[in-house]
Tab-separated table of C-alpha atoms in Angstrom:
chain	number	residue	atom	x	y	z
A	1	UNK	CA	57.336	25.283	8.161
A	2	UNK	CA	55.558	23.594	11.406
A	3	UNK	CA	53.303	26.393	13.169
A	4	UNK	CA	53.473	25.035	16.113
A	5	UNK	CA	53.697	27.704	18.970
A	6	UNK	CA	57.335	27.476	20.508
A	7	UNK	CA	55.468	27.230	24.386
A	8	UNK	CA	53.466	23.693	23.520
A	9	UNK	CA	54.572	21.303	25.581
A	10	UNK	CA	56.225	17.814	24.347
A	11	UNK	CA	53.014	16.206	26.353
A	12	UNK	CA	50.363	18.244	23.833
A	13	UNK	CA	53.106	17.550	20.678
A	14	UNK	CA	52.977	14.118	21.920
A	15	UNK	CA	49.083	14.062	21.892
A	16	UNK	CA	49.355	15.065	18.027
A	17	UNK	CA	51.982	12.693	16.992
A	18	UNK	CA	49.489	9.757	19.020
A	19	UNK	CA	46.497	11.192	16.674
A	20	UNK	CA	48.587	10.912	13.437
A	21	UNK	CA	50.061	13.900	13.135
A	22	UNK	CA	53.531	13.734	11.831
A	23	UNK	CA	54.719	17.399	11.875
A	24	UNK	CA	54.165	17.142	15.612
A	25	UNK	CA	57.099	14.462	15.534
A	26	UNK	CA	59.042	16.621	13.634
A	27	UNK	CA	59.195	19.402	15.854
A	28	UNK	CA	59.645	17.090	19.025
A	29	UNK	CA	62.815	15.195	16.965
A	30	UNK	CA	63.879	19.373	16.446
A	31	UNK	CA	63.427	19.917	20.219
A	32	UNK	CA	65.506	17.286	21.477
A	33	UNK	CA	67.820	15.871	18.431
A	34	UNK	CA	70.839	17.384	20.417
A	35	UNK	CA	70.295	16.075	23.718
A	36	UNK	CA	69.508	12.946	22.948
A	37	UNK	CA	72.709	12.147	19.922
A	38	UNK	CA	74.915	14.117	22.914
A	39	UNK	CA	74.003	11.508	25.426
A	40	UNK	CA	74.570	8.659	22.630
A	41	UNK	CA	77.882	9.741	21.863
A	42	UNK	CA	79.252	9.454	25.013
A	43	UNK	CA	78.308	5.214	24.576
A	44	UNK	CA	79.124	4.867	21.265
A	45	UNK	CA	82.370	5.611	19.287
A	46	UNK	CA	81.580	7.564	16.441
A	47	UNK	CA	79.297	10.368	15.690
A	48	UNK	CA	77.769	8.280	13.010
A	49	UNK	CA	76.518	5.536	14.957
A	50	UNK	CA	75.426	8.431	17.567
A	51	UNK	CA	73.455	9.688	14.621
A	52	UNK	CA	72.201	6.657	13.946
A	53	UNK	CA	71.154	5.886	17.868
A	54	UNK	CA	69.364	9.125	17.544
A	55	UNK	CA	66.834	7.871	14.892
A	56	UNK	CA	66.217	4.637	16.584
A	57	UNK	CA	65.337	6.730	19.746
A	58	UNK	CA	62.705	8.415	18.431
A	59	UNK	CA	61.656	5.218	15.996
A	60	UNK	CA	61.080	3.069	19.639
A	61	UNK	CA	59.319	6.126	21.144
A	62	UNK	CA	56.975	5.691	18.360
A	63	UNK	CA	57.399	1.741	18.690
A	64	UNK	CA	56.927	2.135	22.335
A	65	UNK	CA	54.592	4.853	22.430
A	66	UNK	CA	51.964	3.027	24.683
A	67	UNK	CA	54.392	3.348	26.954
A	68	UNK	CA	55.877	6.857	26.578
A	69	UNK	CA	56.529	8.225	29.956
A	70	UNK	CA	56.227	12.365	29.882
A	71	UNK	CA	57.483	13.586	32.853
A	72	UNK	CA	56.703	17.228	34.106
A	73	UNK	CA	55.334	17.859	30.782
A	74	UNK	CA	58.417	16.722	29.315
A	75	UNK	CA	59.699	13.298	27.203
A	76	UNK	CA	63.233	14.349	26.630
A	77	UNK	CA	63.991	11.930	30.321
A	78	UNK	CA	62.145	9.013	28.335
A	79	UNK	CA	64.372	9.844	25.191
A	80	UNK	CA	67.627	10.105	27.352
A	81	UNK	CA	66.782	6.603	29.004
A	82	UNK	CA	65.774	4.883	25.938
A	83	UNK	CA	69.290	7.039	24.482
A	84	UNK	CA	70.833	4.524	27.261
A	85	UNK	CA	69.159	1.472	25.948
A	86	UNK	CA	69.339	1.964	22.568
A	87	UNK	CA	73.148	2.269	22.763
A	88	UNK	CA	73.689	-0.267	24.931
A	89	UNK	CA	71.660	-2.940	22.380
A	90	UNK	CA	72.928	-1.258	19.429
A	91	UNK	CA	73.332	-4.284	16.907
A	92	UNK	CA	69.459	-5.273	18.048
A	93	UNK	CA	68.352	-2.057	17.319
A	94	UNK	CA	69.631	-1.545	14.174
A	95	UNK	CA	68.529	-5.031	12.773
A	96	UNK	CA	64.854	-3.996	13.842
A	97	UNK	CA	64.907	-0.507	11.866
A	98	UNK	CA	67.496	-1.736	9.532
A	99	UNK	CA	64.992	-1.195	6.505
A	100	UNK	CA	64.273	2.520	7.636
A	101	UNK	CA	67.613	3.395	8.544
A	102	UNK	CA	69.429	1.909	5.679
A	103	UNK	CA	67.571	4.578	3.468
A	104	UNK	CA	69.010	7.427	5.197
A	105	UNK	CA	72.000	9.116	3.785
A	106	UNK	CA	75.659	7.875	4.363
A	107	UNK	CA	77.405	9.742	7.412
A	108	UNK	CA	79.782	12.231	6.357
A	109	UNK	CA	82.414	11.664	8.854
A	110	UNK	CA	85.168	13.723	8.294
A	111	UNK	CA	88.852	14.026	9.479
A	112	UNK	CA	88.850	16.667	11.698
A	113	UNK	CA	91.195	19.680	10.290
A	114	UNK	CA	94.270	19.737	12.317
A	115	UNK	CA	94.114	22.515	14.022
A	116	UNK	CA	90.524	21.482	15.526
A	117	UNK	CA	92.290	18.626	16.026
A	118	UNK	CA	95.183	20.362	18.278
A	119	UNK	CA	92.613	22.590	20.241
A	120	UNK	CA	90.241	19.546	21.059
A	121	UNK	CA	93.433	16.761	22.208
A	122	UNK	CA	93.482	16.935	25.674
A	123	UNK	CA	89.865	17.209	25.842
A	124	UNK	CA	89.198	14.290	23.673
A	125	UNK	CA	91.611	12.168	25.772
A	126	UNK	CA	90.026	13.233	28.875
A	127	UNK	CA	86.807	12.360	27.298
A	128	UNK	CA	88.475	8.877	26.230
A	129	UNK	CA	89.274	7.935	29.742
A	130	UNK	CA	86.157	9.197	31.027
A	131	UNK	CA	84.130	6.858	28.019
A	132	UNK	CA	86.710	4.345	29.035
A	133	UNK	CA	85.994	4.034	32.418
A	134	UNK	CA	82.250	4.723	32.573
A	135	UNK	CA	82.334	1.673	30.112
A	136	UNK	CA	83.810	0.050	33.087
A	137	UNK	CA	80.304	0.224	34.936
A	138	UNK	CA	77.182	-1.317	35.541
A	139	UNK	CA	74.774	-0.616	32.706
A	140	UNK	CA	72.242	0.591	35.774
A	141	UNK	CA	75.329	2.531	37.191
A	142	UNK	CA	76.036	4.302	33.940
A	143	UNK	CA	72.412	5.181	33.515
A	144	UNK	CA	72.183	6.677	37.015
A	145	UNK	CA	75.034	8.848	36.770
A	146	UNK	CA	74.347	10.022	32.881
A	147	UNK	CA	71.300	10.880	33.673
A	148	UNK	CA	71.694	12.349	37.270
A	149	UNK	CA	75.412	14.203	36.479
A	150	UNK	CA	75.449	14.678	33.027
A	151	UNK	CA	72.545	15.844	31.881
A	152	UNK	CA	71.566	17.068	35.471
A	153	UNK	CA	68.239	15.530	36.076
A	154	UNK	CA	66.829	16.177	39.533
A	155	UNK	CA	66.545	12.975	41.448
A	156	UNK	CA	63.124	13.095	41.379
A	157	UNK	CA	62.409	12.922	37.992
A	158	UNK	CA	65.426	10.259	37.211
A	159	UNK	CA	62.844	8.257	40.073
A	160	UNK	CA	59.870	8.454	38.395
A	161	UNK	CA	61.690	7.331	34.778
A	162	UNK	CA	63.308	4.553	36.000
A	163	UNK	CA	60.274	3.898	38.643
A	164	UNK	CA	62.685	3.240	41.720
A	165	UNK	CA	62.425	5.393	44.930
A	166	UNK	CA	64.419	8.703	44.781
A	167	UNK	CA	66.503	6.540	48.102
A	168	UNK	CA	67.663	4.123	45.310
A	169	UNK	CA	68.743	6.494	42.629
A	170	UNK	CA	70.799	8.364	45.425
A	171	UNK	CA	72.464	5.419	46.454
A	172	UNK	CA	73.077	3.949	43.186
A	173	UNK	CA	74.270	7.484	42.304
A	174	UNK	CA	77.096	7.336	45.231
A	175	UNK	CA	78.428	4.094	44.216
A	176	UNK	CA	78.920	4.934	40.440
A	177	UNK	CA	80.480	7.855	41.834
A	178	UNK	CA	82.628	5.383	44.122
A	179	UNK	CA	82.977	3.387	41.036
A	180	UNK	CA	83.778	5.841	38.428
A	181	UNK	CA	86.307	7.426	40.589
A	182	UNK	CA	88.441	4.580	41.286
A	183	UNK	CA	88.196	3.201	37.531
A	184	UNK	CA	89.698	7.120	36.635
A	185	UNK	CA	92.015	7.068	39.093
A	186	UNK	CA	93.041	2.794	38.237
A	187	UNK	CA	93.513	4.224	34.605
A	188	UNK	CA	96.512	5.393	32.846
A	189	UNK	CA	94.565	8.673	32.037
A	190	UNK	CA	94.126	10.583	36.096
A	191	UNK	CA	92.821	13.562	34.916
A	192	UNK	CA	89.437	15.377	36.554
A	193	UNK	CA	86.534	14.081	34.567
A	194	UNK	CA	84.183	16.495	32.974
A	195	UNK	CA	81.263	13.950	34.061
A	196	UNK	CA	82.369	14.781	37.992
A	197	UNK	CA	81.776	18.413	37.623
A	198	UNK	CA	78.471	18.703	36.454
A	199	UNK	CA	76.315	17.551	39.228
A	200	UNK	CA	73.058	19.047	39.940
A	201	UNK	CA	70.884	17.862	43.116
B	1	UNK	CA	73.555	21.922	33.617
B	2	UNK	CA	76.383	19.990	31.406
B	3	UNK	CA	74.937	18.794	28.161
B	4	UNK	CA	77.444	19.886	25.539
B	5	UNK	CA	77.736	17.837	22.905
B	6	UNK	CA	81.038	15.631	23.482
B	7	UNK	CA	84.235	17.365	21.492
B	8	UNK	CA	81.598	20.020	20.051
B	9	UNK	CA	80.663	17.343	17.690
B	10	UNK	CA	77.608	18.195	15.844
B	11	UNK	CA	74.844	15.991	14.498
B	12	UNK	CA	75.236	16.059	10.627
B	13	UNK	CA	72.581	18.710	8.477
B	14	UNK	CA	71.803	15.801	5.767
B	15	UNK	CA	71.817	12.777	7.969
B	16	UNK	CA	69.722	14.939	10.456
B	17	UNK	CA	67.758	16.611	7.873
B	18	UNK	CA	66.707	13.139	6.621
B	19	UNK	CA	65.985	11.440	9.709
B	20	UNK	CA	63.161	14.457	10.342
B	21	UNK	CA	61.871	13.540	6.884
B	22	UNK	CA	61.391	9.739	8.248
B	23	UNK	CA	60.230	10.713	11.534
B	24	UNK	CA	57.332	13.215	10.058
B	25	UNK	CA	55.847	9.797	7.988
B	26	UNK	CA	56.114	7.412	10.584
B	27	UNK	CA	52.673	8.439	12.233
B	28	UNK	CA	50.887	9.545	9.605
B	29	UNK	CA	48.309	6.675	8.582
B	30	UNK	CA	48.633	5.206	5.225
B	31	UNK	CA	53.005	6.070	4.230
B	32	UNK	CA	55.382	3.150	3.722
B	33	UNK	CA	57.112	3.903	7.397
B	34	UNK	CA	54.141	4.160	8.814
B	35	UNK	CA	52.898	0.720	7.773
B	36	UNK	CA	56.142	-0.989	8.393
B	37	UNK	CA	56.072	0.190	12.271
B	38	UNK	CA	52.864	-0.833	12.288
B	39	UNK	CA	54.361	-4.657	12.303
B	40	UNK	CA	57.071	-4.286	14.232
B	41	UNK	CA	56.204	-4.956	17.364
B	42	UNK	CA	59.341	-6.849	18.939
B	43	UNK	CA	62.323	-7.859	17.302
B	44	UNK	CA	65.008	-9.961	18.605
B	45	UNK	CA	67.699	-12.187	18.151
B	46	UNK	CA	67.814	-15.889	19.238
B	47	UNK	CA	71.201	-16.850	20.077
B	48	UNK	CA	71.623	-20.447	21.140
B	49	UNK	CA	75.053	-22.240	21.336
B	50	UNK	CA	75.003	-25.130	19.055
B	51	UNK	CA	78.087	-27.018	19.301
B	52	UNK	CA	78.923	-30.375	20.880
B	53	UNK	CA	81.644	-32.021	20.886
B	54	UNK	CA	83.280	-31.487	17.748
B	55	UNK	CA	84.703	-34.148	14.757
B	56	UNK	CA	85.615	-32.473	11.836
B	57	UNK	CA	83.616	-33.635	8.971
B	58	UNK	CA	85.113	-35.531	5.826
B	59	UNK	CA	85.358	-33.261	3.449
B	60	UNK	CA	83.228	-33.912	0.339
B	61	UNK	CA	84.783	-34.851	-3.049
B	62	UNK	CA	82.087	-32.845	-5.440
B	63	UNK	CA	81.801	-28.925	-5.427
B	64	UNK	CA	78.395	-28.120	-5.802
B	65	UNK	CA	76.198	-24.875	-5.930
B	66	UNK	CA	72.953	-23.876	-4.124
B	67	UNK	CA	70.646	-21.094	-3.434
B	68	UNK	CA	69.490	-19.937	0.009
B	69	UNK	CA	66.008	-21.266	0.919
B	70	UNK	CA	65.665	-20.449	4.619
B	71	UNK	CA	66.653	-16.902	5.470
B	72	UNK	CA	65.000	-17.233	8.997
B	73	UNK	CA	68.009	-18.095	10.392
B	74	UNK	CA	71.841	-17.808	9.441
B	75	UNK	CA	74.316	-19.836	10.745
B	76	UNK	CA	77.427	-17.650	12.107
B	77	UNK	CA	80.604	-20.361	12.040
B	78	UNK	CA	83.616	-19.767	14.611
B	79	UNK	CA	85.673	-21.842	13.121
B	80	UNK	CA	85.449	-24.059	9.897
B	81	UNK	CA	84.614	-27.081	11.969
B	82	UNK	CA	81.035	-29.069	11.363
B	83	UNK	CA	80.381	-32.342	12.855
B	84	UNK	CA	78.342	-34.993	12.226
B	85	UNK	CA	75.136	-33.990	13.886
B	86	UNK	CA	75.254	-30.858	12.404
B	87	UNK	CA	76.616	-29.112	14.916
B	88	UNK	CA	79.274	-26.198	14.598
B	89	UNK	CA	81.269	-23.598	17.092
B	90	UNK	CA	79.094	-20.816	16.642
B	91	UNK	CA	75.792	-19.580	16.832
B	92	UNK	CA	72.237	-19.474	14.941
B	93	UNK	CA	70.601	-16.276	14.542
B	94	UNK	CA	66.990	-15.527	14.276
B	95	UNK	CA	65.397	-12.329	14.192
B	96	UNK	CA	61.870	-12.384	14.802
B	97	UNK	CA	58.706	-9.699	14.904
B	98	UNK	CA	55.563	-9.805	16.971
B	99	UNK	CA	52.302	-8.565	15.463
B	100	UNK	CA	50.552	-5.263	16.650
B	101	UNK	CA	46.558	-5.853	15.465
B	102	UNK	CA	45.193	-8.746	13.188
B	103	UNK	CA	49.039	-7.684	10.964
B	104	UNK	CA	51.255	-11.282	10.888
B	105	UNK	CA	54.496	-11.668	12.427
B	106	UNK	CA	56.930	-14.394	12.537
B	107	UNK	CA	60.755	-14.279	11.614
B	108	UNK	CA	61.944	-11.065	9.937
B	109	UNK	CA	63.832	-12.274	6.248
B	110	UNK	CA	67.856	-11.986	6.689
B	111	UNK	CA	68.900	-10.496	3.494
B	112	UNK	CA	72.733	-10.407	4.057
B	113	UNK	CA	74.139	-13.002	6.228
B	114	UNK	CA	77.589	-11.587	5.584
B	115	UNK	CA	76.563	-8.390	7.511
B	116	UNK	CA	75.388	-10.141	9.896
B	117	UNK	CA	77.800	-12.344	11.204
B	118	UNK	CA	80.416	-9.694	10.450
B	119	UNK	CA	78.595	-7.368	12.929
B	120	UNK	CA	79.206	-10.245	15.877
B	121	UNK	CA	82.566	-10.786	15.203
B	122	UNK	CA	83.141	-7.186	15.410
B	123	UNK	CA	81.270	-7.197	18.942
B	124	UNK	CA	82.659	-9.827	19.581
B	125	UNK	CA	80.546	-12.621	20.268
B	126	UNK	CA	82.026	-15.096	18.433
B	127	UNK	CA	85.165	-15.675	19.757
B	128	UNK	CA	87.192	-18.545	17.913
B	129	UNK	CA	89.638	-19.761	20.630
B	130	UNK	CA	86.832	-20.782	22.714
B	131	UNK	CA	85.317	-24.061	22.311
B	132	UNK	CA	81.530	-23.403	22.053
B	133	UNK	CA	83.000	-20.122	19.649
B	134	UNK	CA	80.651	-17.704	21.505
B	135	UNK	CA	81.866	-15.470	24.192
B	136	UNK	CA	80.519	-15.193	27.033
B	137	UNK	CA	80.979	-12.146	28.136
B	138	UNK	CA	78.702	-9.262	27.587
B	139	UNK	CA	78.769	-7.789	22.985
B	140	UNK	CA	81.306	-5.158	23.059
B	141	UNK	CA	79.487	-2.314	21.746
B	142	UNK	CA	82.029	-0.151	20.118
B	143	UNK	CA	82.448	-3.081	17.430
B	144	UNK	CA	86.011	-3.183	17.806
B	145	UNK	CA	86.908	-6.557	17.202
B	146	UNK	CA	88.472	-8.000	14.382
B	147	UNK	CA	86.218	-9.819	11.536
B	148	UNK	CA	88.162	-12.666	10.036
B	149	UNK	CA	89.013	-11.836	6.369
B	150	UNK	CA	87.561	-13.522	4.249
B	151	UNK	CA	84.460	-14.767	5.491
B	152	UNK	CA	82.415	-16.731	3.061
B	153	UNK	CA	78.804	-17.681	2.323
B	154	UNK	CA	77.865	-21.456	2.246
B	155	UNK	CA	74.629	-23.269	2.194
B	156	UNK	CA	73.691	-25.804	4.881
B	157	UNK	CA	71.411	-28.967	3.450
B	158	UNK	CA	68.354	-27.366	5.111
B	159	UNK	CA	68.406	-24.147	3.234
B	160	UNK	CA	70.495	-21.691	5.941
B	161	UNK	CA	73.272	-19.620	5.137
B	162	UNK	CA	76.280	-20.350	6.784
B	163	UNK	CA	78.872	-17.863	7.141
B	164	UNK	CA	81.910	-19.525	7.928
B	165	UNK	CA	85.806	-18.210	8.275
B	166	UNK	CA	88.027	-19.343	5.472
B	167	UNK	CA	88.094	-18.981	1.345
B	168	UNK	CA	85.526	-20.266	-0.941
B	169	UNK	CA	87.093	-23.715	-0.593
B	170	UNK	CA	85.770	-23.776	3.008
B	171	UNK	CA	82.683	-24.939	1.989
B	172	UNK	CA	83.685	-28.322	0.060
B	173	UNK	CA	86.169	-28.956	2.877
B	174	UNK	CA	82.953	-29.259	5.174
B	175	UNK	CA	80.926	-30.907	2.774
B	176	UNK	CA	78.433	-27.991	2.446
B	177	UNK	CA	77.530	-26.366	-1.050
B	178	UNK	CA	78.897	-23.027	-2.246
B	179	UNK	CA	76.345	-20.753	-2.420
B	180	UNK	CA	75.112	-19.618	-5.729
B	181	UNK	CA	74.299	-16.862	-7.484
């Protein structure tokens, strides 16, 4: 078992995993696993490649990690964003870890049982038209809006990630909204998207 | 806050029990994962367009066999059309590393050209009613598109693979040799 205390922050687990210490990484990948293969599978198709976006977020913050950007004592906004950019260069990604992530078990994807299946329908075609239509947008569109509705970031910190004034990201915001909106509503699928409800400010 | 995982799907106990296992080695000095991160610094993929104007190629007469010398690059075909020059509808992929410290980097081996090409078909890239055979429009990330079936393996005179729609006979119809092995 990791002993680290459940109130050290990801900055101070972050400091470890910089000095070498891999059980630090361990329990940050524990922390934030769920958020960040959540926000992947809403921009890939399968939980398997969301699974497999997950490990090549935390490989690049490691990669990256000169450039690791903890915000509020926090790196789960870096991990969401790099969530983002990972999915969006997917094939890339996987070429550069191929040799690590080739070693790691086969998914286990599973039909669902049916009546899992029956319950979660209209859900998963709401969530279709949703991933449908914020496919339709901007990559810097869909980030705002994942990021800002979605996961509920305050604009603030979404500004300091993506290093644009707080202005920008509420303007970019209103047009994905603009955007999303009329993609729903253009679709086959009408129906109120989960994504709309969620906003924090 | 609405962070629910999408349909309640959950991140798989092995996969995710096994990805924590890499993650704990990666910074500790001295492991296997550790010292391959060390060398990857960048990694990309070099995607010119290398088709002209196309002439099909005579096809040659003798059927022979070689090995691939040059896995820097693989050549992914659109269609079974080589000219002249050399040049194909299609593309040339390289996948390169930088260096981190006094480690070397250069082009990153391509072990399975097959995979490779397969995985821009199905992202659709290549796009074989166009006449360069590379789309221009952005990779479609859900990897949706069809890969032709069968795809085979040939070897270029310089070494590359070249992974090129059709049977094996696609290979002496463009004069190229059928890769061995």
């Amino acid at each position: 078992m990791d002993t680290f205390d459940g109130e050290v922050t990801d900055e101070d687990l972050w400091l470890q995993v910089l000095a070498g210490d891999g059980r630090a990484f361990g329990v940050l990948f524990d922390r934030h696993r769920d958020r960040v293969f959540g926000h992947g599978l809403r921009l890939v198709q399968s939980r398997s490649e969301a699974e497999d976006v997950t490990a090549v977020v935390f490989l690049e913050a490691w990669r990256c990690r000169a450039r690791v950007r903890i915000i509020d004592g926090s790196i789960l906004g870096w991990l969401l964003v790099t969530t983002g950019n990972v999915a969006r260069n997917h094939l890339r990604s996987r070429l550069r870890y191929q040799r690590l992530v080739r070693k790691l078990p086969p998914s286990d994807d599973q039909p669902d049982h049916m009546d899992a299946v029956l319950d979660a329908h209209d859900t998963r075609t709401r969530q279709r038209s949703v991933r449908h239509a914020l496919a339709g947008l901007s990559a810097r569109d869909q980030q705002v809006l994942l990021l800002c509705v979605v996961e509920g970031m305050p604009t603030a910190d979404v500004s300091q990630l993506l290093r644009i004034p707080p202005g920008t990201v509420k303007s970019r915001l209103s047009r994905a909204k603009q955007h999303l909106a009329h993609r729903l509503a253009a679709g086959a699928a009408t129906q109120a998207s989960p994504a709309m409800k969620g906003e924090s400010s | 806050m609405t962070h629910e995982e999408p349909s309640g799907v959950r991140f798989s106990p092995d996969r995710s029990a096994a990805i924590r296992k890499l993650l704990v080695n990666v910074p500790e000095p001295g492991t296997p994962e550790n010292k391959l991160l060390q060398r990857i610094q960048r990694v990309w993929i070099v995607i010119p367009v290398v088709a002209g104007s196309l002439l099909l190629t005579a096809g040659a007469v003798v059927a022979i066999q070689a090995q691939v010398t040059n896995t820097d690059h693989v050549n992914c075909f659109a269609r079974a059309e080589l000219n002249f020059w050399g040049e194909f509808p299609g593309t040339r992929v390289t996948l390169l590393e930088g260096t981190i410290g006094e480690s070397e980097g250069g082009a990153v081996p391509i072990t399975d050209a097959l995979a490779l090409c397969s995985d821009l078909w199905a992202q659709h890239l290549l796009d074989a009613t166009l006449p360069s055979g590379v789309s221009p429009d952005p990779v479609d990330r859900t990897f949706s598109y069809p890969v032709p079936d069968p795809l085979t393996v040939c070897v270029m005179d310089d070494g590359m693979a070249a992974v090129i729609p059709g049977g094996p006979e696609v290979c002496r119809r463009l004069g190229l040799a059928e890769r061995s092995g």
